Amino acid sequence: MNIKQIKEKYTCLDYLGEPVKRTAHGFMYRAPWREDTHPSLSVTANGRGWHDMATGEHGSVIDLAMRCLNTTDIKRACEELERNNPSFSFSQPLLEKNGEKKKEGGFTRFEVTKLQSKGLFAYLYHRKMNIDIAKHFLMEAHYSFEQRTDNHYLYALAYGNDLGGYELRSSKYKGGTSPKGITTHWHIDGVPVVVFEGFFDMLSFATLCGGVKHNYVVLNSIVNVDAAIDAIAGRCRTTYLCLDNDDAGMDATKKIQNAIASAVDIRHHFAPYKDVNDYLVNKK
């Protein structure tokens, strides 16, 4: 397709997904390329144009794709739109009984599918992730906390744990589903395992390494330290601890080292930043 055809086929709404709110003149989003506490990205009612109220930037869906991808290459933006064919026509909720929707864990609707939403890809770009690595570990969740009749739902990155629950993250939501637990990734025989608090740190570490070169254990919460010890003990010759550079991270590191004598604390490699993702985003 040429540029005109792409602009006719795709809208900014296709690209960004569910808005934060609707207004009399269109839709409001949080800008995916920065921390945007107060939504400042305005999209027209027909979805054909956008305007960054904080910077004055504006344009078409192609301009939006270039801004999210942090590139001036029009060809690359068009290829992204064509290759991924953005679509947000969600299916019916899975949680139904006798034709009536029911709540489970606070959700009236929850579904996990292949990672495809451009807003989530932009969020990963914003946090400097290698997208190919992220695609290997992450899914996409479509969810709602209330009954909807317009077939539009919220969406977030979905990272599964070993018990069947999910950690959910987007630029505007941080949460998860039950059951809670650790996530283990045993990819390669005979290599060290690296332990992280959250999946963004794991993805950041793999990005910095240029690929998946270690086995990983992600706590998903500090309270899961004991479960991580049980999963690691006796399995790996070398264990690297890459938890946060704060008091909670220090306490969890010491607890693992007391249980696993060979565990090595490597947090200092990312100091003075709080964690690996903070290091990746801010280190020049």
Short mmCIF file of C-alpha atoms in Angstrom, two decimals:
data_model
loop_
_atom_site.label_atom_id
_atom_site.label_comp_id
_atom_site.label_asym_id
_atom_site.label_seq_id
_atom_site.Cartn_x
_atom_site.Cartn_y
_atom_site.Cartn_z
CA MET A 1 0.00 0.00 0.00
CA ASN A 2 1.07 3.58 -0.58
CA ILE A 3 0.92 6.35 2.03
CA LYS A 4 -2.55 7.49 0.98
CA GLN A 5 -3.94 3.96 1.23
CA ILE A 6 -2.39 3.43 4.68
CA LYS A 7 -3.90 6.69 5.96
CA GLU A 8 -7.29 5.61 4.62
CA LYS A 9 -7.12 2.10 6.11
CA TYR A 10 -5.68 2.81 9.58
CA THR A 11 -6.62 5.40 12.19
CA CYS A 12 -4.89 6.67 15.32
CA LEU A 13 -7.57 4.83 17.30
CA ASP A 14 -6.49 1.55 15.69
CA TYR A 15 -2.92 2.32 16.63
CA LEU A 16 -3.46 3.44 20.24
CA GLY A 17 -6.38 1.26 21.31
CA GLU A 18 -8.73 2.18 24.15
CA PRO A 19 -8.59 5.90 25.12
CA VAL A 20 -8.33 7.19 28.66
CA LYS A 21 -11.47 9.22 28.11
CA ARG A 22 -13.81 10.55 25.45
CA THR A 23 -14.45 14.26 24.99
CA ALA A 24 -16.91 16.33 22.98
CA HIS A 25 -14.29 16.70 20.26
CA GLY A 26 -12.63 13.28 20.24
CA PHE A 27 -10.47 11.14 22.53
CA MET A 28 -7.69 11.64 25.06
CA TYR A 29 -4.67 9.37 25.59
CA ARG A 30 -1.50 9.38 27.62
CA ALA A 31 1.39 9.97 25.23
CA PRO A 32 3.16 6.57 24.92
CA TRP A 33 6.59 8.18 24.43
CA ARG A 34 6.79 9.79 27.88
CA GLU A 35 5.45 9.57 31.41
CA ASP A 36 2.11 11.32 30.94
CA THR A 37 0.29 11.56 34.27
CA HIS A 38 -2.39 13.85 32.86
CA PRO A 39 -3.50 12.65 29.40
CA SER A 40 -2.23 15.17 26.86
CA LEU A 41 -2.50 13.31 23.56
CA SER A 42 -5.69 14.33 21.74
CA VAL A 43 -7.15 12.33 18.84
CA THR A 44 -9.90 13.67 16.60
CA ALA A 45 -13.36 12.12 16.63
CA ASN A 46 -12.76 10.34 13.31
CA GLY A 47 -9.36 9.08 14.48
CA ARG A 48 -7.53 10.56 11.49
CA GLY A 49 -5.50 13.17 13.35
CA TRP A 50 -3.71 13.67 16.67
CA HIS A 51 -2.31 16.58 18.63
CA ASP A 52 0.19 16.51 21.50
CA MET A 53 -1.10 19.28 23.73
CA ALA A 54 2.16 19.41 25.67
CA THR A 55 4.48 19.97 22.70
CA GLY A 56 2.24 21.07 19.85
CA GLU A 57 3.20 18.10 17.67
CA HIS A 58 0.43 16.79 15.42
CA GLY A 59 -0.17 14.76 12.29
CA SER A 60 -1.62 11.61 10.73
CA VAL A 61 -1.47 7.98 11.88
CA ILE A 62 1.86 7.65 10.05
CA ASP A 63 3.27 10.62 11.96
CA LEU A 64 1.98 9.02 15.15
CA ALA A 65 3.70 5.72 14.35
CA MET A 66 6.97 7.55 13.66
CA ARG A 67 6.68 9.44 16.96
CA CYS A 68 5.98 6.25 18.91
CA LEU A 69 8.87 4.43 17.19
CA ASN A 70 11.14 7.45 17.70
CA THR A 71 12.07 7.55 14.01
CA THR A 72 11.84 9.94 11.06
CA ASP A 73 11.76 7.05 8.61
CA ILE A 74 8.33 7.11 6.94
CA LYS A 75 8.99 3.78 5.23
CA ARG A 76 9.63 2.07 8.56
CA ALA A 77 6.43 3.47 10.06
CA CYS A 78 4.40 2.30 7.05
CA GLU A 79 5.97 -1.15 7.20
CA GLU A 80 5.06 -1.42 10.89
CA LEU A 81 1.46 -0.51 10.17
CA GLU A 82 1.19 -2.96 7.27
CA ARG A 83 3.06 -5.81 8.92
CA ASN A 84 1.15 -5.78 12.19
CA ASN A 85 -2.23 -4.80 10.73
CA PRO A 86 -3.51 -3.12 13.91
CA SER A 87 -6.91 -4.32 14.98
CA PHE A 88 -8.85 -3.93 18.20
CA SER A 89 -12.10 -5.75 17.41
CA PHE A 90 -12.29 -7.71 20.64
CA SER A 91 -14.21 -10.94 21.05
CA GLN A 92 -16.95 -11.50 23.60
CA PRO A 93 -15.97 -11.86 27.28
CA LEU A 94 -14.90 -15.32 28.34
CA LEU A 95 -16.33 -15.18 31.84
CA GLU A 96 -19.98 -15.97 31.26
CA LYS A 97 -22.55 -18.13 32.99
CA ASN A 98 -26.15 -18.55 31.87
CA GLY A 99 -25.64 -15.64 29.47
CA GLU A 100 -24.67 -13.23 32.26
CA LYS A 101 -21.22 -11.77 32.77
CA LYS A 102 -19.69 -12.39 36.16
CA LYS A 103 -16.78 -10.81 37.98
CA GLU A 104 -13.63 -12.71 38.81
CA GLY A 105 -10.78 -10.96 40.60
CA GLY A 106 -12.45 -7.59 39.92
CA PHE A 107 -12.59 -8.10 36.13
CA THR A 108 -15.86 -8.30 34.22
CA ARG A 109 -13.83 -9.36 31.21
CA PHE A 110 -10.32 -10.77 30.90
CA GLU A 111 -8.69 -12.35 27.86
CA VAL A 112 -5.07 -12.99 26.87
CA THR A 113 -3.95 -12.96 23.25
CA LYS A 114 -0.87 -12.37 21.08
CA LEU A 115 0.98 -9.11 21.69
CA GLN A 116 -0.13 -6.79 18.89
CA SER A 117 -1.36 -3.39 20.17
CA LYS A 118 0.70 -0.47 18.96
CA GLY A 119 0.21 1.41 22.20
CA LEU A 120 1.90 -1.45 24.06
CA PHE A 121 4.74 -1.63 21.54
CA ALA A 122 5.21 2.12 22.00
CA TYR A 123 5.29 1.60 25.78
CA LEU A 124 8.01 -1.02 25.35
CA TYR A 125 9.97 1.33 23.07
CA HIS A 126 9.62 4.04 25.71
CA ARG A 127 11.24 1.71 28.24
CA LYS A 128 14.01 0.87 25.74
CA MET A 129 13.12 -2.82 25.36
CA ASN A 130 14.28 -5.03 22.54
CA ILE A 131 10.91 -5.76 20.93
CA ASP A 132 11.84 -9.20 19.59
CA ILE A 133 12.90 -10.27 23.09
CA ALA A 134 9.74 -8.80 24.61
CA LYS A 135 7.54 -10.67 22.11
CA HIS A 136 9.13 -13.94 23.25
CA PHE A 137 8.05 -13.44 26.87
CA LEU A 138 4.93 -11.26 26.79
CA MET A 139 1.30 -11.57 25.78
CA GLU A 140 -1.45 -8.96 25.65
CA ALA A 141 -4.44 -8.80 28.01
CA HIS A 142 -7.81 -7.27 27.14
CA TYR A 143 -9.80 -6.46 30.25
CA SER A 144 -12.51 -4.37 31.88
CA PHE A 145 -13.66 -3.63 35.41
CA GLU A 146 -17.19 -2.74 34.41
CA GLN A 147 -19.90 -3.91 32.05
CA ARG A 148 -19.44 -2.44 28.56
CA THR A 149 -21.85 -2.25 25.66
CA ASP A 150 -19.50 -0.59 23.12
CA ASN A 151 -17.15 -3.60 22.82
CA HIS A 152 -14.13 -1.46 23.79
CA TYR A 153 -11.86 -2.63 26.57
CA LEU A 154 -8.58 -1.74 28.23
CA TYR A 155 -5.36 -3.53 27.32
CA ALA A 156 -2.01 -4.21 28.98
CA LEU A 157 1.15 -6.28 28.69
CA ALA A 158 0.53 -9.71 30.22
CA TYR A 159 3.37 -11.70 31.80
CA GLY A 160 2.40 -15.14 33.03
CA ASN A 161 3.63 -16.84 36.20
CA ASP A 162 4.15 -20.53 36.88
CA LEU A 163 0.78 -20.84 38.66
CA GLY A 164 -1.34 -19.46 35.83
CA GLY A 165 -1.72 -15.85 36.97
CA TYR A 166 -0.59 -12.73 35.11
CA GLU A 167 1.27 -9.51 35.88
CA LEU A 168 -0.34 -6.65 33.93
CA ARG A 169 1.45 -3.46 32.91
CA SER A 170 0.74 -0.51 30.64
CA SER A 171 1.54 3.19 30.70
CA LYS A 172 -1.60 3.71 32.79
CA TYR A 173 -2.14 0.48 34.73
CA LYS A 174 -0.18 -1.75 37.08
CA GLY A 175 -1.90 -4.82 38.47
CA GLY A 176 -2.34 -8.52 38.05
CA THR A 177 -4.53 -11.58 38.38
CA SER A 178 -4.55 -14.49 40.80
CA PRO A 179 -2.92 -16.79 41.60
CA LYS A 180 0.29 -14.93 42.40
CA GLY A 181 3.63 -16.64 41.99
CA ILE A 182 7.11 -16.63 40.50
CA THR A 183 7.97 -17.16 36.84
CA THR A 184 10.84 -19.43 35.85
CA HIS A 185 12.56 -19.57 32.48
CA TRP A 186 14.92 -22.51 32.05
CA HIS A 187 16.13 -21.95 28.48
CA ILE A 188 19.68 -23.25 28.37
CA ASP A 189 21.41 -26.15 30.09
CA GLY A 190 24.56 -25.40 32.07
CA VAL A 191 24.30 -21.59 32.23
CA PRO A 192 23.72 -19.37 35.30
CA VAL A 193 20.30 -18.26 36.45
CA VAL A 194 19.61 -14.58 37.07
CA VAL A 195 16.96 -13.52 39.60
CA PHE A 196 14.88 -10.34 39.18
CA GLU A 197 12.03 -8.68 41.04
CA GLY A 198 9.98 -7.85 37.93
CA PHE A 199 9.76 -8.82 34.28
CA PHE A 200 10.81 -5.37 33.01
CA ASP A 201 14.18 -5.88 34.70
CA MET A 202 14.51 -9.31 33.10
CA LEU A 203 13.72 -7.89 29.64
CA SER A 204 16.12 -5.00 30.24
CA PHE A 205 18.89 -7.40 31.25
CA ALA A 206 18.34 -9.52 28.13
CA THR A 207 18.30 -6.35 26.02
CA LEU A 208 21.63 -5.24 27.49
CA CYS A 209 23.08 -8.73 26.90
CA GLY A 210 21.96 -8.66 23.27
CA GLY A 211 19.70 -11.68 23.71
CA VAL A 212 18.65 -14.47 26.05
CA LYS A 213 21.95 -15.90 27.32
CA HIS A 214 20.95 -16.98 30.85
CA ASN A 215 18.12 -18.71 32.66
CA TYR A 216 15.78 -16.39 34.55
CA VAL A 217 13.64 -16.39 37.68
CA VAL A 218 11.28 -13.45 38.22
CA LEU A 219 9.80 -12.97 41.69
CA ASN A 220 6.87 -10.78 40.54
CA SER A 221 6.79 -9.71 44.20
CA ILE A 222 9.27 -9.66 47.07
CA VAL A 223 6.92 -11.90 49.05
CA ASN A 224 7.79 -14.74 46.67
CA VAL A 225 11.43 -15.03 47.75
CA ASP A 226 10.93 -18.41 49.43
CA ALA A 227 9.35 -19.85 46.29
CA ALA A 228 12.33 -18.61 44.26
CA ILE A 229 14.77 -20.25 46.68
CA ASP A 230 12.93 -23.56 46.33
CA ALA A 231 13.03 -23.28 42.53
CA ILE A 232 16.74 -22.46 42.36
CA ALA A 233 18.29 -24.54 45.16
CA GLY A 234 20.34 -27.42 43.81
CA ARG A 235 19.49 -26.68 40.19
CA CYS A 236 22.15 -24.18 39.08
CA ARG A 237 25.84 -23.98 39.86
CA THR A 238 25.82 -20.18 39.66
CA THR A 239 23.02 -17.81 40.65
CA TYR A 240 23.18 -14.06 40.04
CA LEU A 241 20.92 -11.80 42.10
CA CYS A 242 19.76 -8.70 40.25
CA LEU A 243 17.11 -7.29 42.58
CA ASP A 244 16.34 -3.63 43.20
CA ASN A 245 18.84 -1.23 44.75
CA ASP A 246 16.64 -0.41 47.74
CA ASP A 247 16.07 -1.75 51.25
CA ALA A 248 13.56 -4.38 50.14
CA GLY A 249 15.93 -5.56 47.41
CA MET A 250 18.79 -5.74 49.90
CA ASP A 251 16.74 -7.80 52.38
CA ALA A 252 15.61 -10.23 49.67
CA THR A 253 19.17 -10.54 48.36
CA LYS A 254 20.51 -11.40 51.79
CA LYS A 255 17.76 -13.95 52.36
CA ILE A 256 18.58 -15.75 49.12
CA GLN A 257 22.32 -15.65 49.82
CA ASN A 258 21.75 -17.15 53.27
CA ALA A 259 19.89 -20.04 51.65
CA ILE A 260 22.09 -20.42 48.55
CA ALA A 261 25.77 -19.93 49.33
CA SER A 262 26.81 -19.64 45.67
CA ALA A 263 24.40 -16.77 44.94
CA VAL A 264 26.23 -13.63 43.77
CA ASP A 265 24.84 -10.12 44.24
CA ILE A 266 25.33 -8.14 40.99
CA ARG A 267 23.12 -5.16 41.82
CA HIS A 268 26.15 -2.85 42.05
CA HIS A 269 26.59 -3.08 38.28
CA PHE A 270 23.42 -1.01 37.90
CA ALA A 271 23.92 1.44 40.77
CA PRO A 272 23.07 4.19 41.51
CA TYR A 273 19.93 3.42 39.51
CA LYS A 274 17.05 1.71 41.29
CA ASP A 275 16.88 -1.29 38.98
CA VAL A 276 18.00 -2.64 35.61
CA ASN A 277 15.26 -0.93 33.62
CA ASP A 278 16.02 2.40 35.29
CA TYR A 279 19.65 1.88 34.30
CA LEU A 280 18.72 1.01 30.71
CA VAL A 281 16.42 4.02 30.29
CA ASN A 282 18.70 6.61 31.88
CA LYS A 283 22.27 5.45 31.33
CA LYS A 284 23.81 7.25 28.35
#
